[in-house]
Amino acid sequence: MSLATSTSHITQWDERALLLLGVLTIENQHGYQINDFIENRLCSVVAMKKPTAYALLERLEKTGAVSVYSEQEGSRPPRKVYAITAAGRELFLELLRENLAHSTLPGFAGEVGLMFLNHLPAEEALASLRERKHRVQALLAGMESVPSHGPTLRIDLAMDHKRAMGLAELAWLKLTIERLAQA
Amino acid sequence: MSLATSTSHITQWDERALLLLGVLTIENQHGYQINDFIENRLCSVVAMKKPTAYALLERLEKTGAVSVYSEQEGSRPPRKVYAITAAGRELFLELLRENLAHSTLPGFAGEVGLMFLNHLPAEEALASLRERKHRVQALLAGMESVPSHGPTLRIDLAMDHKRAMGLAELAWLKLTIERLAQA
DNA sequence: GGGCGCATGTAATGAGTTACATGATTGA
DNA sequence: TCAATCATGTAACTCATTACATGCGCCC
């Protein structure tokens, strides 16, 4: 079940549960609302599809981390409103500590291609890396001015981290392209 | 089937296929040998388990990217030796160009926790980030002196990239911890 | 004789995405 | 009236990991 009890590495489940619980600490919300929030405000940080969220909410309910009640406004479709429980808050903090304390470096980070770079003629390899550079630059350009939701939801911090990683990638690409172009 | 024909984003399948095809460009090898190579020499860059590799090799054979022949040495267990085909070489180059040209930044990069950092008391948040910092430092320390396999397999390039990303993460953590400690 | 290395897999599990299904309301 | 929005899901598919299965040879 992977409750992240000091198991030394983080699963995607943990991160997604953390996200949903975190969103529910802001206020009680129904599934549609949560998905909407993630799609619109958090899309620059996270990618989670609707069915995944619905399924996870169900699971969190079964384990007692969130509670549900039905609500109906006028004659609109009924909603299932989720609220975080005391146990949920504990789990949230546990997952949060784990997430903050762990590094995200290991694993498949797109470095496989680099190993085989020399299998491409030098010109082509450089062209590919330059394209990558442009892509990264475009991504960075699209990261400007993301509104922060006050001190309770530091989207800005997450974006700052993303930006830092982007800039590092860019710097590395520049240097590497230069080095390869000389040789 | 995701042949990565300019579909604009890279699947894990693509990266794993690229890896296997790349290993087979070095020389014809049987499954055990390939897995051994990945586990021992490439473990710092990639993580792929044995059954995954066996399954993928089967699939690559079905699509004609690799061919197989059986071999037996003495009375040892028979081996299935895989060789990359002409079509496989084409696929390899295609995947390689794609992989090099694409950035790996987007998606779930462990930034969820940062968004909720303020839900932890300042001291605890700092402690978690400091732990992360130490972990990253440890990882970086373990990255020294990885032997390169000549110009045909640039493990060193991949490690250089990893190191650069690690250093960037470290720098960001230092700065962020300082900033948070002041406030 | 017992365990490790060689060499191949299969089966079960779990996680996430895509595509699909449903049905009411609201605005052009 | 036609499309989009609200609101919830289900079913099928893919992909990767874990644990298990098998059997021979080699070394202590």
Short mmCIF file of C-alpha atoms (C1' of nucleotides) in Angstrom, two decimals:
data_model
loop_
_atom_site.label_atom_id
_atom_site.label_comp_id
_atom_site.label_asym_id
_atom_site.label_seq_id
_atom_site.Cartn_x
_atom_site.Cartn_y
_atom_site.Cartn_z
CA MET A 1 0.00 0.00 0.00
CA SER A 2 3.05 2.21 0.22
CA LEU A 3 2.26 4.71 2.97
CA ALA A 4 5.72 6.16 2.53
CA THR A 5 6.69 5.30 6.08
CA SER A 6 10.37 5.99 5.70
CA THR A 7 10.65 3.51 2.84
CA SER A 8 13.52 5.55 1.40
CA HIS A 9 12.10 6.21 -2.05
CA ILE A 10 9.07 7.99 -3.31
CA THR A 11 6.39 6.48 -5.49
CA GLN A 12 4.22 8.36 -7.90
CA TRP A 13 1.32 7.39 -5.72
CA ASP A 14 2.82 9.30 -2.84
CA GLU A 15 3.25 12.39 -4.93
CA ARG A 16 -0.26 12.27 -6.32
CA ALA A 17 -1.81 11.60 -2.93
CA LEU A 18 0.19 14.51 -1.55
CA LEU A 19 -1.17 16.71 -4.30
CA LEU A 20 -4.82 15.77 -3.73
CA LEU A 21 -4.58 16.04 0.04
CA GLY A 22 -2.81 19.36 -0.34
CA VAL A 23 -5.51 20.73 -2.60
CA LEU A 24 -8.09 19.62 -0.05
CA THR A 25 -6.33 21.48 2.74
CA ILE A 26 -7.21 24.69 0.91
CA GLU A 27 -10.90 23.90 1.09
CA ASN A 28 -13.43 21.12 0.70
CA GLN A 29 -13.99 20.40 -2.95
CA HIS A 30 -15.71 17.99 -5.29
CA GLY A 31 -13.91 15.96 -7.92
CA TYR A 32 -14.72 18.14 -10.87
CA GLN A 33 -13.53 21.18 -9.00
CA ILE A 34 -10.27 19.52 -8.01
CA ASN A 35 -9.56 18.39 -11.55
CA ASP A 36 -10.37 21.84 -12.81
CA PHE A 37 -7.99 23.39 -10.34
CA ILE A 38 -5.18 21.03 -11.29
CA GLU A 39 -5.76 21.52 -15.00
CA ASN A 40 -5.94 25.27 -14.90
CA ARG A 41 -3.83 26.57 -12.07
CA LEU A 42 -1.38 23.73 -11.49
CA CYS A 43 -0.83 22.52 -15.04
CA SER A 44 2.60 24.12 -15.14
CA VAL A 45 3.76 22.02 -12.19
CA VAL A 46 1.80 18.79 -12.40
CA ALA A 47 0.07 16.55 -14.92
CA MET A 48 -2.68 14.31 -13.59
CA LYS A 49 -5.65 13.09 -15.60
CA LYS A 50 -9.22 13.10 -14.40
CA PRO A 51 -9.84 9.37 -14.03
CA THR A 52 -6.65 9.07 -12.02
CA ALA A 53 -7.84 11.71 -9.61
CA TYR A 54 -11.29 10.18 -9.23
CA ALA A 55 -9.80 6.75 -8.57
CA LEU A 56 -7.31 8.10 -6.07
CA LEU A 57 -9.96 10.05 -4.19
CA GLU A 58 -11.99 6.89 -3.86
CA ARG A 59 -8.97 5.13 -2.50
CA LEU A 60 -8.15 7.88 -0.05
CA GLU A 61 -11.72 7.70 1.16
CA LYS A 62 -11.48 3.95 1.72
CA THR A 63 -8.39 4.41 3.85
CA GLY A 64 -10.02 7.19 5.84
CA ALA A 65 -7.79 10.05 4.72
CA VAL A 66 -10.74 11.95 3.32
CA SER A 67 -14.47 11.90 3.97
CA VAL A 68 -17.24 12.46 1.45
CA TYR A 69 -20.68 13.98 1.46
CA SER A 70 -23.12 14.58 -1.34
CA GLU A 71 -24.30 18.01 -2.31
CA GLN A 72 -26.75 19.26 -4.89
CA GLU A 73 -27.18 22.80 -6.11
CA GLY A 74 -30.51 23.45 -7.76
CA SER A 75 -31.08 20.81 -10.40
CA ARG A 76 -27.45 20.46 -11.39
CA PRO A 77 -25.76 17.09 -11.26
CA PRO A 78 -25.08 16.01 -7.69
CA ARG A 79 -21.53 16.43 -6.44
CA LYS A 80 -19.39 14.39 -4.12
CA VAL A 81 -17.60 16.83 -1.91
CA TYR A 82 -14.37 15.61 -0.33
CA ALA A 83 -12.98 16.85 2.97
CA ILE A 84 -9.65 15.94 4.51
CA THR A 85 -9.86 14.14 7.86
CA ALA A 86 -7.58 14.28 10.88
CA ALA A 87 -5.90 11.08 9.73
CA GLY A 88 -5.62 12.62 6.28
CA ARG A 89 -3.86 15.64 7.69
CA GLU A 90 -1.34 13.40 9.42
CA LEU A 91 -0.75 11.46 6.22
CA PHE A 92 -0.41 14.72 4.34
CA LEU A 93 2.34 15.99 6.64
CA GLU A 94 4.12 12.65 6.51
CA LEU A 95 4.07 12.62 2.72
CA LEU A 96 5.11 16.24 2.64
CA ARG A 97 8.18 15.67 4.81
CA GLU A 98 9.16 12.68 2.72
CA ASN A 99 8.70 14.55 -0.51
CA LEU A 100 10.72 17.53 0.60
CA ALA A 101 13.53 15.44 2.01
CA HIS A 102 14.01 13.27 -1.06
CA SER A 103 15.94 14.10 -4.14
CA THR A 104 14.36 13.57 -7.51
CA LEU A 105 17.52 13.00 -9.48
CA PRO A 106 17.84 9.27 -9.93
CA GLY A 107 16.12 7.18 -12.55
CA PHE A 108 15.45 7.72 -16.22
CA ALA A 109 16.13 11.38 -16.82
CA GLY A 110 16.51 11.34 -20.58
CA GLU A 111 20.21 10.70 -20.49
CA VAL A 112 20.20 7.57 -22.59
CA GLY A 113 20.54 9.43 -25.84
CA LEU A 114 23.63 11.23 -24.66
CA MET A 115 25.45 7.94 -24.27
CA PHE A 116 24.99 7.20 -27.95
CA LEU A 117 25.55 10.71 -29.22
CA ASN A 118 28.57 9.68 -31.26
CA HIS A 119 26.50 7.35 -33.39
CA LEU A 120 25.16 10.41 -35.19
CA PRO A 121 27.39 12.39 -37.54
CA ALA A 122 28.76 15.35 -35.59
CA GLU A 123 26.67 17.87 -37.49
CA GLU A 124 23.44 16.05 -36.85
CA ALA A 125 24.21 15.53 -33.20
CA LEU A 126 24.82 19.23 -32.82
CA ALA A 127 21.62 20.05 -34.67
CA SER A 128 19.63 17.84 -32.32
CA LEU A 129 21.16 19.40 -29.25
CA ARG A 130 20.50 22.87 -30.63
CA GLU A 131 16.88 21.96 -31.16
CA ARG A 132 16.75 20.79 -27.56
CA LYS A 133 18.28 24.08 -26.50
CA HIS A 134 15.58 26.00 -28.32
CA ARG A 135 12.90 23.89 -26.76
CA VAL A 136 14.26 24.54 -23.30
CA GLN A 137 14.46 28.26 -24.04
CA ALA A 138 10.84 28.22 -25.18
CA LEU A 139 9.80 26.42 -22.01
CA LEU A 140 11.64 28.94 -19.89
CA ALA A 141 10.04 31.81 -21.76
CA GLY A 142 6.62 30.36 -20.99
CA MET A 143 7.39 30.22 -17.29
CA GLU A 144 7.28 33.93 -16.59
CA SER A 145 4.81 35.44 -14.20
CA VAL A 146 2.92 32.56 -12.68
CA PRO A 147 0.61 33.96 -10.05
CA SER A 148 1.16 32.68 -6.53
CA HIS A 149 -1.83 31.79 -4.39
CA GLY A 150 -0.70 33.47 -1.23
CA PRO A 151 1.43 31.79 1.40
CA THR A 152 -0.76 28.68 1.54
CA LEU A 153 0.04 27.49 -1.98
CA ARG A 154 3.55 28.33 -3.10
CA ILE A 155 3.25 27.66 -6.79
CA ASP A 156 5.97 30.25 -7.16
CA LEU A 157 8.45 28.10 -5.23
CA ALA A 158 7.77 25.10 -7.45
CA MET A 159 8.12 27.24 -10.54
CA ASP A 160 11.31 28.74 -9.22
CA HIS A 161 12.73 25.25 -8.90
CA LYS A 162 11.60 24.33 -12.38
CA ARG A 163 13.14 27.51 -13.73
CA ALA A 164 16.43 26.80 -11.97
CA MET A 165 16.53 23.32 -13.47
CA GLY A 166 15.70 24.72 -16.88
CA LEU A 167 18.48 27.27 -16.67
CA ALA A 168 20.94 24.59 -15.60
CA GLU A 169 19.93 22.42 -18.53
CA LEU A 170 20.33 25.38 -20.83
CA ALA A 171 23.79 26.19 -19.48
CA TRP A 172 24.87 22.59 -19.82
CA LEU A 173 23.61 22.43 -23.38
CA LYS A 174 25.46 25.60 -24.33
CA LEU A 175 28.70 24.35 -22.88
CA THR A 176 28.34 20.90 -24.37
CA ILE A 177 27.47 22.23 -27.81
CA GLU A 178 30.51 24.49 -27.71
CA ARG A 179 32.77 21.66 -26.62
CA LEU A 180 31.46 19.33 -29.32
CA ALA A 181 31.66 21.99 -32.01
CA GLN A 182 35.37 22.54 -31.28
CA ALA A 183 36.29 18.87 -31.55
CA MET B 1 2.73 1.53 -31.15
CA SER B 2 4.54 4.83 -30.72
CA LEU B 3 7.38 4.74 -33.21
CA ALA B 4 8.31 8.23 -32.08
CA THR B 5 7.78 9.62 -35.55
CA SER B 6 7.91 13.27 -34.60
CA THR B 7 5.04 12.85 -32.14
CA SER B 8 6.50 15.65 -30.04
CA HIS B 9 6.98 13.81 -26.78
CA ILE B 10 8.99 10.84 -25.69
CA THR B 11 7.66 7.71 -24.06
CA GLN B 12 9.56 5.47 -21.70
CA TRP B 13 9.23 2.82 -24.32
CA ASP B 14 11.23 4.92 -26.74
CA GLU B 15 13.98 5.45 -24.22
CA ARG B 16 14.22 1.79 -23.31
CA ALA B 17 14.15 0.68 -26.93
CA LEU B 18 16.86 3.19 -27.66
CA LEU B 19 18.92 1.75 -24.84
CA LEU B 20 18.60 -1.86 -25.99
CA LEU B 21 19.24 -1.05 -29.63
CA GLY B 22 22.20 1.05 -28.59
CA VAL B 23 23.69 -1.75 -26.55
CA LEU B 24 23.25 -4.04 -29.53
CA THR B 25 25.13 -1.67 -31.82
CA ILE B 26 28.21 -2.39 -29.71
CA GLU B 27 28.00 -6.07 -30.47
CA ASN B 28 25.59 -8.97 -30.77
CA GLN B 29 24.59 -10.16 -27.34
CA HIS B 30 22.21 -12.50 -25.58
CA GLY B 31 19.67 -11.38 -23.00
CA TYR B 32 21.62 -12.31 -19.93
CA GLN B 33 24.64 -10.48 -21.24
CA ILE B 34 22.62 -7.35 -22.01
CA ASN B 35 21.04 -7.33 -18.57
CA ASP B 36 24.41 -7.85 -17.00
CA PHE B 37 25.85 -4.94 -18.93
CA ILE B 38 23.01 -2.64 -17.92
CA GLU B 39 23.16 -3.68 -14.29
CA ASN B 40 26.90 -3.33 -13.92
CA ARG B 41 28.16 -0.68 -16.28
CA LEU B 42 25.06 1.43 -16.90
CA CYS B 43 23.40 1.30 -13.50
CA SER B 44 24.42 4.87 -12.75
CA VAL B 45 22.55 6.16 -15.76
CA VAL B 46 19.64 3.78 -16.25
CA ALA B 47 17.44 1.41 -14.29
CA MET B 48 15.82 -1.40 -16.22
CA LYS B 49 14.88 -4.78 -14.78
CA LYS B 50 15.53 -8.13 -16.40
CA PRO B 51 11.99 -9.14 -17.31
CA THR B 52 11.42 -5.76 -18.91
CA ALA B 53 14.45 -6.23 -21.11
CA TYR B 54 13.50 -9.76 -22.11
CA ALA B 55 9.96 -8.66 -23.00
CA LEU B 56 11.19 -5.67 -24.96
CA LEU B 57 13.70 -7.74 -26.91
CA GLU B 58 10.91 -10.09 -27.90
CA ARG B 59 8.87 -7.16 -29.08
CA LEU B 60 11.73 -5.64 -31.02
CA GLU B 61 12.21 -8.97 -32.72
CA LYS B 62 8.54 -9.16 -33.71
CA THR B 63 8.78 -5.76 -35.33
CA GLY B 64 11.96 -6.70 -37.14
CA ALA B 65 14.33 -4.30 -35.40
CA VAL B 66 16.47 -7.16 -34.14
CA SER B 67 17.04 -10.73 -35.27
CA VAL B 68 17.70 -13.75 -33.10
CA TYR B 69 19.73 -16.89 -33.38
CA SER B 70 20.39 -19.64 -30.87
CA GLU B 71 23.83 -20.48 -29.63
CA GLN B 72 25.13 -23.11 -27.26
CA GLU B 73 28.52 -23.23 -25.66
CA GLY B 74 29.43 -26.70 -24.38
CA SER B 75 26.57 -27.97 -22.29
CA ARG B 76 25.65 -24.60 -20.80
CA PRO B 77 22.11 -23.34 -21.13
CA PRO B 78 21.36 -22.27 -24.70
CA ARG B 79 21.39 -18.57 -25.41
CA LYS B 80 19.33 -16.39 -27.67
CA VAL B 81 21.72 -14.01 -29.31
CA TYR B 82 20.21 -10.78 -30.58
CA ALA B 83 21.58 -8.76 -33.48
CA ILE B 84 20.36 -5.40 -34.68
CA THR B 85 18.98 -5.37 -38.24
CA ALA B 86 19.13 -2.69 -40.90
CA ALA B 87 15.62 -1.61 -39.96
CA GLY B 88 16.71 -1.61 -36.33
CA ARG B 89 19.58 0.70 -37.12
CA GLU B 90 17.21 3.12 -38.78
CA LEU B 91 14.86 3.00 -35.81
CA PHE B 92 17.82 3.48 -33.49
CA LEU B 93 18.92 6.66 -35.27
CA GLU B 94 15.37 7.95 -35.33
CA LEU B 95 14.92 7.38 -31.62
CA LEU B 96 18.33 8.86 -30.94
CA ARG B 97 17.57 12.09 -32.78
CA GLU B 98 14.24 12.38 -31.00
CA ASN B 99 15.79 11.71 -27.62
CA LEU B 100 18.56 14.23 -28.08
CA ALA B 101 16.25 16.91 -29.41
CA HIS B 102 13.72 16.67 -26.61
CA SER B 103 13.90 18.25 -23.23
CA THR B 104 13.19 16.17 -20.19
CA LEU B 105 11.96 18.93 -17.95
CA PRO B 106 8.16 18.67 -18.00
CA GLY B 107 6.04 16.34 -15.91
CA PHE B 108 6.20 15.22 -12.32
CA ALA B 109 9.62 16.31 -11.15
CA GLY B 110 9.08 16.16 -7.40
CA GLU B 111 7.94 19.73 -7.15
CA VAL B 112 4.61 19.04 -5.53
CA GLY B 113 6.00 19.18 -2.03
CA LEU B 114 7.46 22.61 -2.59
CA MET B 115 4.02 24.01 -3.24
CA PHE B 116 2.89 22.98 0.23
CA LEU B 117 6.11 23.81 2.03
CA ASN B 118 4.41 26.38 4.25
CA HIS B 119 2.15 23.76 5.77
CA LEU B 120 5.13 22.60 7.80
CA PRO B 121 6.47 24.73 10.65
CA ALA B 122 9.42 26.72 9.31
CA GLU B 123 11.96 24.73 11.29
CA GLU B 124 10.72 21.41 10.06
CA ALA B 125 10.54 22.59 6.48
CA LEU B 126 14.15 23.70 6.69
CA ALA B 127 15.19 20.42 8.25
CA SER B 128 13.59 18.48 5.39
CA LEU B 129 15.27 20.61 2.77
CA ARG B 130 18.61 20.23 4.53
CA GLU B 131 18.17 16.47 4.49
CA ARG B 132 17.47 16.68 0.78
CA LYS B 133 20.60 18.73 0.36
CA HIS B 134 22.69 16.10 2.11
CA ARG B 135 21.18 13.39 -0.03
CA VAL B 136 22.05 15.29 -3.18
CA GLN B 137 25.58 15.84 -1.92
CA ALA B 138 25.93 12.14 -1.24
CA LEU B 139 24.69 11.31 -4.71
CA LEU B 140 27.16 13.74 -6.24
CA ALA B 141 29.97 12.28 -4.20
CA GLY B 142 29.14 8.83 -5.57
CA MET B 143 29.36 10.08 -9.15
CA GLU B 144 33.10 10.55 -9.37
CA SER B 145 35.23 8.68 -11.81
CA VAL B 146 32.90 6.65 -13.95
CA PRO B 147 34.94 4.95 -16.65
CA SER B 148 33.99 5.82 -20.22
CA HIS B 149 33.80 3.06 -22.82
CA GLY B 150 35.64 4.83 -25.55
CA PRO B 151 34.00 7.09 -28.12
CA THR B 152 31.28 4.56 -28.93
CA LEU B 153 29.58 4.69 -25.54
CA ARG B 154 29.75 8.09 -23.90
CA ILE B 155 28.73 7.19 -20.37
CA ASP B 156 30.83 10.12 -19.33
CA LEU B 157 28.57 12.56 -21.20
CA ALA B 158 25.47 11.17 -19.51
CA MET B 159 27.17 11.36 -16.12
CA ASP B 160 28.32 14.86 -16.83
CA HIS B 161 24.73 15.86 -17.46
CA LYS B 162 23.57 14.15 -14.30
CA ARG B 163 26.28 15.88 -12.33
CA ALA B 164 25.33 19.25 -13.77
CA MET B 165 21.72 18.71 -12.76
CA GLY B 166 22.78 17.60 -9.32
CA LEU B 167 24.92 20.67 -8.84
CA ALA B 168 22.06 22.90 -9.96
CA GLU B 169 19.72 21.22 -7.50
CA LEU B 170 22.30 21.70 -4.77
CA ALA B 171 22.76 25.36 -5.58
CA TRP B 172 19.01 25.93 -5.62
CA LEU B 173 18.61 24.19 -2.29
CA LYS B 174 21.35 26.28 -0.69
CA LEU B 175 19.83 29.51 -1.90
CA THR B 176 16.31 28.53 -0.96
CA ILE B 177 17.31 27.36 2.50
CA GLU B 178 19.11 30.66 3.07
CA ARG B 179 16.14 32.67 1.89
CA LEU B 180 13.72 30.71 4.04
CA ALA B 181 15.96 30.89 7.08
CA GLN B 182 16.05 34.67 6.88
CA ALA B 183 12.29 35.11 6.74
"C1'" DG C 1 26.41 -31.85 -1.36
"C1'" DG C 2 25.01 -27.12 -1.35
"C1'" DG C 3 25.00 -22.82 -3.10
"C1'" DC C 4 26.08 -19.56 -6.61
"C1'" DG C 5 26.31 -18.23 -11.50
"C1'" DC C 6 24.37 -18.91 -15.96
"C1'" DA C 7 20.18 -18.40 -18.85
"C1'" DT C 8 15.58 -18.09 -19.77
"C1'" DG C 9 11.30 -16.69 -18.89
"C1'" DT C 10 5.96 -16.56 -16.73
"C1'" DA C 11 2.32 -14.80 -13.69
"C1'" DA C 12 0.48 -11.55 -10.74
"C1'" DT C 13 0.20 -6.89 -9.40
"C1'" DG C 14 -0.28 -2.13 -9.67
"C1'" DA C 15 -0.29 2.37 -11.68
"C1'" DG C 16 -1.77 5.60 -15.18
"C1'" DT C 17 -3.79 7.00 -19.71
"C1'" DT C 18 -7.17 6.89 -23.48
"C1'" DA C 19 -11.44 6.40 -25.03
"C1'" DC C 20 -15.97 5.87 -24.00
"C1'" DA C 21 -20.65 6.42 -21.47
"C1'" DT C 22 -24.22 9.19 -19.35
"C1'" DG C 23 -27.24 12.90 -18.52
"C1'" DA C 24 -28.69 17.45 -17.15
"C1'" DT C 25 -28.12 22.60 -17.81
"C1'" DT C 26 -26.76 26.87 -20.05
"C1'" DG C 27 -25.70 30.14 -23.70
"C1'" DA C 28 -25.47 31.37 -28.86
"C1'" DT D 1 -31.29 23.48 -31.52
"C1'" DC D 2 -26.58 22.72 -31.15
"C1'" DA D 3 -22.56 22.91 -28.64
"C1'" DA D 4 -20.17 23.53 -24.46
"C1'" DT D 5 -19.98 23.09 -19.48
"C1'" DC D 6 -21.01 20.56 -15.37
"C1'" DA D 7 -20.31 16.08 -13.03
"C1'" DT D 8 -19.32 11.43 -12.54
"C1'" DG D 9 -17.26 7.57 -13.63
"C1'" DT D 10 -16.09 2.56 -16.34
"C1'" DA D 11 -13.52 -0.45 -19.47
"C1'" DA D 12 -9.75 -1.54 -22.06
"C1'" DC D 13 -5.00 -0.96 -22.81
"C1'" DT D 14 -0.06 -0.39 -21.97
"C1'" DC D 15 3.79 -0.52 -19.38
"C1'" DA D 16 7.01 -1.77 -15.68
"C1'" DT D 17 8.05 -4.23 -11.39
"C1'" DT D 18 8.08 -8.16 -8.09
"C1'" DA D 19 8.08 -12.65 -7.16
"C1'" DC D 20 8.34 -17.02 -8.75
"C1'" DA D 21 9.85 -21.21 -11.79
"C1'" DT D 22 13.24 -24.09 -14.06
"C1'" DG D 23 17.45 -26.52 -14.84
"C1'" DC D 24 22.27 -27.28 -15.73
"C1'" DG D 25 27.31 -26.55 -14.45
"C1'" DC D 26 30.98 -25.21 -11.39
"C1'" DC D 27 33.48 -24.55 -7.21
"C1'" DC D 28 34.32 -25.22 -2.19
#
